[in-house]
JSON list of C-alpha atoms in Angstrom, two decimals:
[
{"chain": "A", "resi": 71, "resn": "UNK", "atom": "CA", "xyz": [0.00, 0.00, 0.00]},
{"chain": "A", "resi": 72, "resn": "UNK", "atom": "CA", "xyz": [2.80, 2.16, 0.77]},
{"chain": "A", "resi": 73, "resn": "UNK", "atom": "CA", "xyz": [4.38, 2.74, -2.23]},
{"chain": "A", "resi": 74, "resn": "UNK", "atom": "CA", "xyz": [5.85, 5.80, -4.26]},
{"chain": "A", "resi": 75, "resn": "UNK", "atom": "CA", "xyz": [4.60, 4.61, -7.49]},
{"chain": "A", "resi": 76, "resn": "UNK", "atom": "CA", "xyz": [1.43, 6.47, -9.18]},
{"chain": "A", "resi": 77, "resn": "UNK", "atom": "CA", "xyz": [-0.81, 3.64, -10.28]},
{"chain": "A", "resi": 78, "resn": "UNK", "atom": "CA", "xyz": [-0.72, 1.77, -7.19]},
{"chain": "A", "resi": 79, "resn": "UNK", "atom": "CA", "xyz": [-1.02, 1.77, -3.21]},
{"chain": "A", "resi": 80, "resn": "UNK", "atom": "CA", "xyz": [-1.72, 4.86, -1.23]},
{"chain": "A", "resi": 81, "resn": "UNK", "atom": "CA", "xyz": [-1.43, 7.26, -4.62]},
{"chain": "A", "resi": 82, "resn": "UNK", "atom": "CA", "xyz": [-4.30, 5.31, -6.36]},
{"chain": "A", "resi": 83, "resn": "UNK", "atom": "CA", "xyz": [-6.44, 5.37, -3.48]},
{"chain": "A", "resi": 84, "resn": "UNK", "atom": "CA", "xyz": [-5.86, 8.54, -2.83]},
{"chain": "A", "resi": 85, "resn": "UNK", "atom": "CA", "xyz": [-6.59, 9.76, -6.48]},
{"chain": "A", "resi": 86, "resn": "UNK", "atom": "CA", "xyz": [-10.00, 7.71, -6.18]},
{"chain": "A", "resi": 87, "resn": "UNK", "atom": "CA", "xyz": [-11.14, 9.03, -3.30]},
{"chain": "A", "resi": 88, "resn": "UNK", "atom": "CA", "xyz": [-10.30, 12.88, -4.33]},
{"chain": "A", "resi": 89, "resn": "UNK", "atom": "CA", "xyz": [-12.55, 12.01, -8.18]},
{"chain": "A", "resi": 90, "resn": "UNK", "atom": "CA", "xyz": [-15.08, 10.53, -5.64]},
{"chain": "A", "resi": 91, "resn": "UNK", "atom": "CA", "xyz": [-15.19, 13.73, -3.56]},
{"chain": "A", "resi": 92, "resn": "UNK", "atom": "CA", "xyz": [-15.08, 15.86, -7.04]},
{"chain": "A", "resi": 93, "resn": "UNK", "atom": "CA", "xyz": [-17.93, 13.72, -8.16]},
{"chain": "A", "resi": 94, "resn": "UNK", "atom": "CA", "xyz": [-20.10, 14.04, -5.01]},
{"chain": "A", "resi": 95, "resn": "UNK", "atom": "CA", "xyz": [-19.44, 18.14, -4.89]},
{"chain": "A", "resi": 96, "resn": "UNK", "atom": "CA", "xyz": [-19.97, 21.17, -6.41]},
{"chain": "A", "resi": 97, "resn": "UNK", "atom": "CA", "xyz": [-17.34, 22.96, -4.90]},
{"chain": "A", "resi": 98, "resn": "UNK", "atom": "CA", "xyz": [-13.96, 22.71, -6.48]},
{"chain": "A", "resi": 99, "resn": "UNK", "atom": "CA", "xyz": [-11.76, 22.58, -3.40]},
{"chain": "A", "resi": 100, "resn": "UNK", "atom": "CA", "xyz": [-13.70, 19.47, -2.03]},
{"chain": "A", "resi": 101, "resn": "UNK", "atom": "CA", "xyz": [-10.91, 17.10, -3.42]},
{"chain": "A", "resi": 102, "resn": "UNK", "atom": "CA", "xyz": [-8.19, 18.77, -2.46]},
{"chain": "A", "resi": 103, "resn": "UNK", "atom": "CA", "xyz": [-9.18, 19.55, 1.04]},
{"chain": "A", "resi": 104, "resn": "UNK", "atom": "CA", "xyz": [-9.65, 15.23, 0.98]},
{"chain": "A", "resi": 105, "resn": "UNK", "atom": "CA", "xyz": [-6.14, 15.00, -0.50]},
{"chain": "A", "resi": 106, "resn": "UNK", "atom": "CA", "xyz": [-5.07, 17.09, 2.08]},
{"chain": "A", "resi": 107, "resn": "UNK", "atom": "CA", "xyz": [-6.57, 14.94, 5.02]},
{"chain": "A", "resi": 108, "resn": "UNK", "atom": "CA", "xyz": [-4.73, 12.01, 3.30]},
{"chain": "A", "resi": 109, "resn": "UNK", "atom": "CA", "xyz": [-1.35, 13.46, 3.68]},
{"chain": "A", "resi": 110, "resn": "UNK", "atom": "CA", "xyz": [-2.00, 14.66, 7.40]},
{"chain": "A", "resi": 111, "resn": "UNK", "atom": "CA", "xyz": [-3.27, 11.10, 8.16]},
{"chain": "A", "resi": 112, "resn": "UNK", "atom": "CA", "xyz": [-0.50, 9.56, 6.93]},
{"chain": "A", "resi": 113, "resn": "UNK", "atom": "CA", "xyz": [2.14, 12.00, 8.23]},
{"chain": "A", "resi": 114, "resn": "UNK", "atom": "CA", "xyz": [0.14, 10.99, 12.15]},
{"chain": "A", "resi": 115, "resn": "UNK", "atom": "CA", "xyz": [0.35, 7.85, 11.54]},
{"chain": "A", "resi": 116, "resn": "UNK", "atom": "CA", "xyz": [4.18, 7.92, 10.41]},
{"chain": "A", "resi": 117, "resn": "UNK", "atom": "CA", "xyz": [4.98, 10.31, 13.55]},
{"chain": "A", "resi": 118, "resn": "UNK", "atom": "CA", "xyz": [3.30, 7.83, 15.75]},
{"chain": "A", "resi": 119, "resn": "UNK", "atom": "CA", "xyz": [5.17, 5.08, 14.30]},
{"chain": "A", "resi": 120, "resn": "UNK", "atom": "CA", "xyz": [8.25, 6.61, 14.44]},
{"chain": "A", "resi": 121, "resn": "UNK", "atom": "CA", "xyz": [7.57, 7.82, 17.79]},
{"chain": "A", "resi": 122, "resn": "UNK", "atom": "CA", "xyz": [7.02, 4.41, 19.35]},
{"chain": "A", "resi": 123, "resn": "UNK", "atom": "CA", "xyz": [10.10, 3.02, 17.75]},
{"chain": "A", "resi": 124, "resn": "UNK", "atom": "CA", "xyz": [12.20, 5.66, 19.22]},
{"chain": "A", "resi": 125, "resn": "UNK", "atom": "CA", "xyz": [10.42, 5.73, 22.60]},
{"chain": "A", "resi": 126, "resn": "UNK", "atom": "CA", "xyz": [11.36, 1.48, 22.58]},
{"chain": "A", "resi": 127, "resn": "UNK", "atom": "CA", "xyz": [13.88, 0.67, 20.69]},
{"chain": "A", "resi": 128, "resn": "UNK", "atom": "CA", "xyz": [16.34, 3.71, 21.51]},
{"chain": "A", "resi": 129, "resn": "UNK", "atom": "CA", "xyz": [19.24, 2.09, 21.36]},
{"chain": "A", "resi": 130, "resn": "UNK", "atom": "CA", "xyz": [19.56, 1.33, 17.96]},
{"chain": "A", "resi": 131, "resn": "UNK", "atom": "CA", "xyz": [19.72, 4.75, 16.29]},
{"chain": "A", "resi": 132, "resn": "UNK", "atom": "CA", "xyz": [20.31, 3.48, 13.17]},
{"chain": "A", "resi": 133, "resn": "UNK", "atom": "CA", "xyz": [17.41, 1.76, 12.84]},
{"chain": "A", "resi": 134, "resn": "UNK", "atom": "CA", "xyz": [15.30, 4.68, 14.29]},
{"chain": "A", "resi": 135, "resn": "UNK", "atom": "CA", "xyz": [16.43, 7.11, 11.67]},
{"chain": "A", "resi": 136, "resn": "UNK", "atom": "CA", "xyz": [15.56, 4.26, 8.94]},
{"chain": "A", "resi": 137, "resn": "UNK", "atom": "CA", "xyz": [11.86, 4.14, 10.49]},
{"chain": "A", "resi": 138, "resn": "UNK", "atom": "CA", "xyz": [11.84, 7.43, 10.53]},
{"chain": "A", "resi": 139, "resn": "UNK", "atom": "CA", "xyz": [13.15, 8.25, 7.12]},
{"chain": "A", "resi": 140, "resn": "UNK", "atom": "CA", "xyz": [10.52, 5.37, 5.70]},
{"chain": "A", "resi": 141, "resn": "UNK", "atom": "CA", "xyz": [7.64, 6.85, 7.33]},
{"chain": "A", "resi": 142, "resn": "UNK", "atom": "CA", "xyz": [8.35, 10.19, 4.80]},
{"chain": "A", "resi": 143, "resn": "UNK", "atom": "CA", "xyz": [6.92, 7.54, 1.89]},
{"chain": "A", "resi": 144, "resn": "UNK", "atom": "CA", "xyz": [3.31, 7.36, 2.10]},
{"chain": "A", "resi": 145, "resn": "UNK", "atom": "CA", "xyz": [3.28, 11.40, 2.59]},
{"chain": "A", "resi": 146, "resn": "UNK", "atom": "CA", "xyz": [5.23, 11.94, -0.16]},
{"chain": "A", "resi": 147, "resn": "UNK", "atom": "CA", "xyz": [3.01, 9.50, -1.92]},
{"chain": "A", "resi": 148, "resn": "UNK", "atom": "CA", "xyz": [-0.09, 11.27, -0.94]},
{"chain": "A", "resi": 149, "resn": "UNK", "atom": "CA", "xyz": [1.51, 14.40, -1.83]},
{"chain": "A", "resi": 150, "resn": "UNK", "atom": "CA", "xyz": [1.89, 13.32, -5.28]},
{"chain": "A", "resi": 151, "resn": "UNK", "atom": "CA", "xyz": [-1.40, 11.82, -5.87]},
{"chain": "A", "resi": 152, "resn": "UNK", "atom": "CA", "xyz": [-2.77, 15.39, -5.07]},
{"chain": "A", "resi": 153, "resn": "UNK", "atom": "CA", "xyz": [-0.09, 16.76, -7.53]},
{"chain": "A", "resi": 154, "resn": "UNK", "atom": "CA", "xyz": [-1.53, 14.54, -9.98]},
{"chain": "A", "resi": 155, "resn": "UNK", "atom": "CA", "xyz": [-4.70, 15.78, -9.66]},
{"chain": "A", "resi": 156, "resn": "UNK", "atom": "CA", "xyz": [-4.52, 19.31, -10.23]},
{"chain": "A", "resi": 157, "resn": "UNK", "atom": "CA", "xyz": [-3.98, 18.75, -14.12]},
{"chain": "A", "resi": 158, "resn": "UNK", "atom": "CA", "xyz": [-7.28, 17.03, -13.94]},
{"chain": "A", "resi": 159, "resn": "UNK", "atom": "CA", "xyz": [-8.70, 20.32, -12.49]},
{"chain": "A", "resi": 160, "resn": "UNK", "atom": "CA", "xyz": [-7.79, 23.18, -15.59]}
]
């Protein structure tokens, strides 16, 4: 689900559910305020994540910074499905 490709994981679901919330509204921002939720959830979820590993497994810094870094992917991912969109928009 996590992945950084377009056509698959977190990007595809998050392009359907911002044409499902351009479908279902007449206001133009409706999508992208969606989109937008996506990429907070997924940043709370990767801070909460990354926050437990740190808070338990402190003593391997290494791997901490590698959780850490990996929980950047399914915001970046988010953040280019709503990139994606705006094309569809104009």
């Amino acid at each position: 689900m996590f992945t950084a490709q377009w056509d698959a994981g977190l990007p595809q679901w998050t392009l359907a559910v911002m044409h499902d919330a351009a479908a279902s509204s007449n206001e133009p921002s409706t999508p992208f305020i969606v989109g937008g939720g996506v990429i907070l959830l997924a940043a709370v979820v990767g801070g909460g994540i990354s926050a437990f590993v740190e808070r338990w497994l402190y003593r391997l810094p290494s791997f901490c910074a590698a959780v850490r870094f990996l929980t950047h992917i399914p915001v970046a991912s988010a953040g280019i499905a709503v990139l994606l969109f705006l094309p569809s928009t104009f």
